[in-house]
């Protein structure tokens, strides 16, 4: 849950947690990583996650969820 404008803190903590899961074999090394947010993710953070960190992103939107192309691929969802 991201409250207010604390995107940098939340993303830093969550990305670190995802890499820990991979390192300690909580998930397989080839597993696609996903960042799940409670609200729309600002564009600069979507670009960082999707392109720089290669982490898909999913967030709550009106009537359901939105997701990046990498998240679609990791979940095996065809659009």
C-alpha positions as a printed NumPy array, in Angstrom:
array([[  0.   ,   0.   ,   0.   ],
       [  1.513,   3.287,  -1.075],
       [  0.349,   6.305,   0.871],
       [  0.78 ,   9.836,  -0.415],
       [  3.875,  10.469,  -2.489],
       [  6.154,   7.807,  -0.982],
       [  6.814,   6.08 ,  -4.309],
       [ 10.605,   6.161,  -4.046],
       [ 10.602,   4.466,  -0.641],
       [  8.02 ,   1.84 ,  -1.603],
       [  9.711,   0.95 ,  -4.867],
       [ 13.159,   0.78 ,  -3.266],
       [ 11.899,  -1.588,  -0.559],
       [  9.8  ,  -3.73 ,  -2.878],
       [ 12.427,  -4.09 ,  -5.606],
       [ 14.932,  -5.134,  -2.931],
       [ 12.471,  -7.701,  -1.634],
       [ 11.938,  -9.155,  -5.116],
       [ 15.68 ,  -9.572,  -5.64 ],
       [ 15.993, -11.199,  -2.202],
       [ 13.309, -13.72 ,  -3.194],
       [ 15.354, -14.621,  -6.251],
       [ 18.671, -14.761,  -4.407],
       [ 17.37 , -16.96 ,  -1.572],
       [ 15.477, -19.171,  -4.039],
       [ 12.004, -18.311,  -2.745],
       [ 11.227, -18.164,  -6.47 ],
       [ 13.132, -19.687,  -9.382],
       [ 15.841, -17.404, -10.844],
       [ 14.044, -17.238, -14.2  ],
       [ 10.723, -16.203, -12.647],
       [  9.336, -12.926, -13.984],
       [  9.114, -10.36 , -11.21 ],
       [  6.023,  -8.242, -10.562],
       [  5.443,  -5.067,  -8.591],
       [  1.854,  -4.814,  -7.346],
       [  0.581,  -1.36 ,  -6.355],
       [ -2.611,  -0.198,  -4.699],
       [ -2.938,   2.803,  -7.04 ],
       [ -1.754,   4.031, -10.422],
       [  2.032,   4.095, -10.678],
       [  3.6  ,   7.337, -11.917],
       [  5.11 ,   7.076, -15.433],
       [  8.737,   7.621, -14.298],
       [  8.447,   4.676, -11.892],
       [  6.751,   2.493, -14.504],
       [  9.637,   3.201, -16.884],
       [ 12.16 ,   2.39 , -14.148],
       [ 10.472,  -0.904, -13.236],
       [  9.649,  -2.06 , -16.761],
       [ 12.761,  -0.973, -18.667],
       [ 15.605,  -0.551, -16.205],
       [ 14.815,  -3.287, -13.662],
       [ 12.849,  -5.583, -16.018],
       [ 10.051,  -5.905, -13.47 ],
       [  6.423,  -5.954, -14.562],
       [  3.936,  -3.709, -12.781],
       [  0.275,  -4.176, -11.876],
       [ -1.951,  -1.612, -10.183],
       [ -5.571,  -1.152,  -9.176],
       [ -7.683,   0.802, -11.641],
       [-11.358,   1.531, -12.032],
       [-13.14 ,  -1.764, -12.406],
       [-10.058,  -3.959, -12.047],
       [ -6.351,  -3.781, -12.732],
       [ -3.917,  -2.306, -15.257],
       [ -0.546,  -3.816, -16.086],
       [  2.582,  -3.269, -18.111],
       [  3.542,  -5.463, -21.091],
       [  6.179,  -7.244, -18.986],
       [  3.532,  -8.074, -16.362],
       [  1.26 ,  -9.44 , -19.099],
       [  4.073, -11.668, -20.336],
       [  5.008, -12.861, -16.838],
       [  1.407, -13.787, -16.132],
       [  0.876, -15.318, -19.568],
       [ -2.061, -13.058, -20.391],
       [ -2.771, -12.432, -24.05 ],
       [ -4.325,  -9.072, -24.832]])
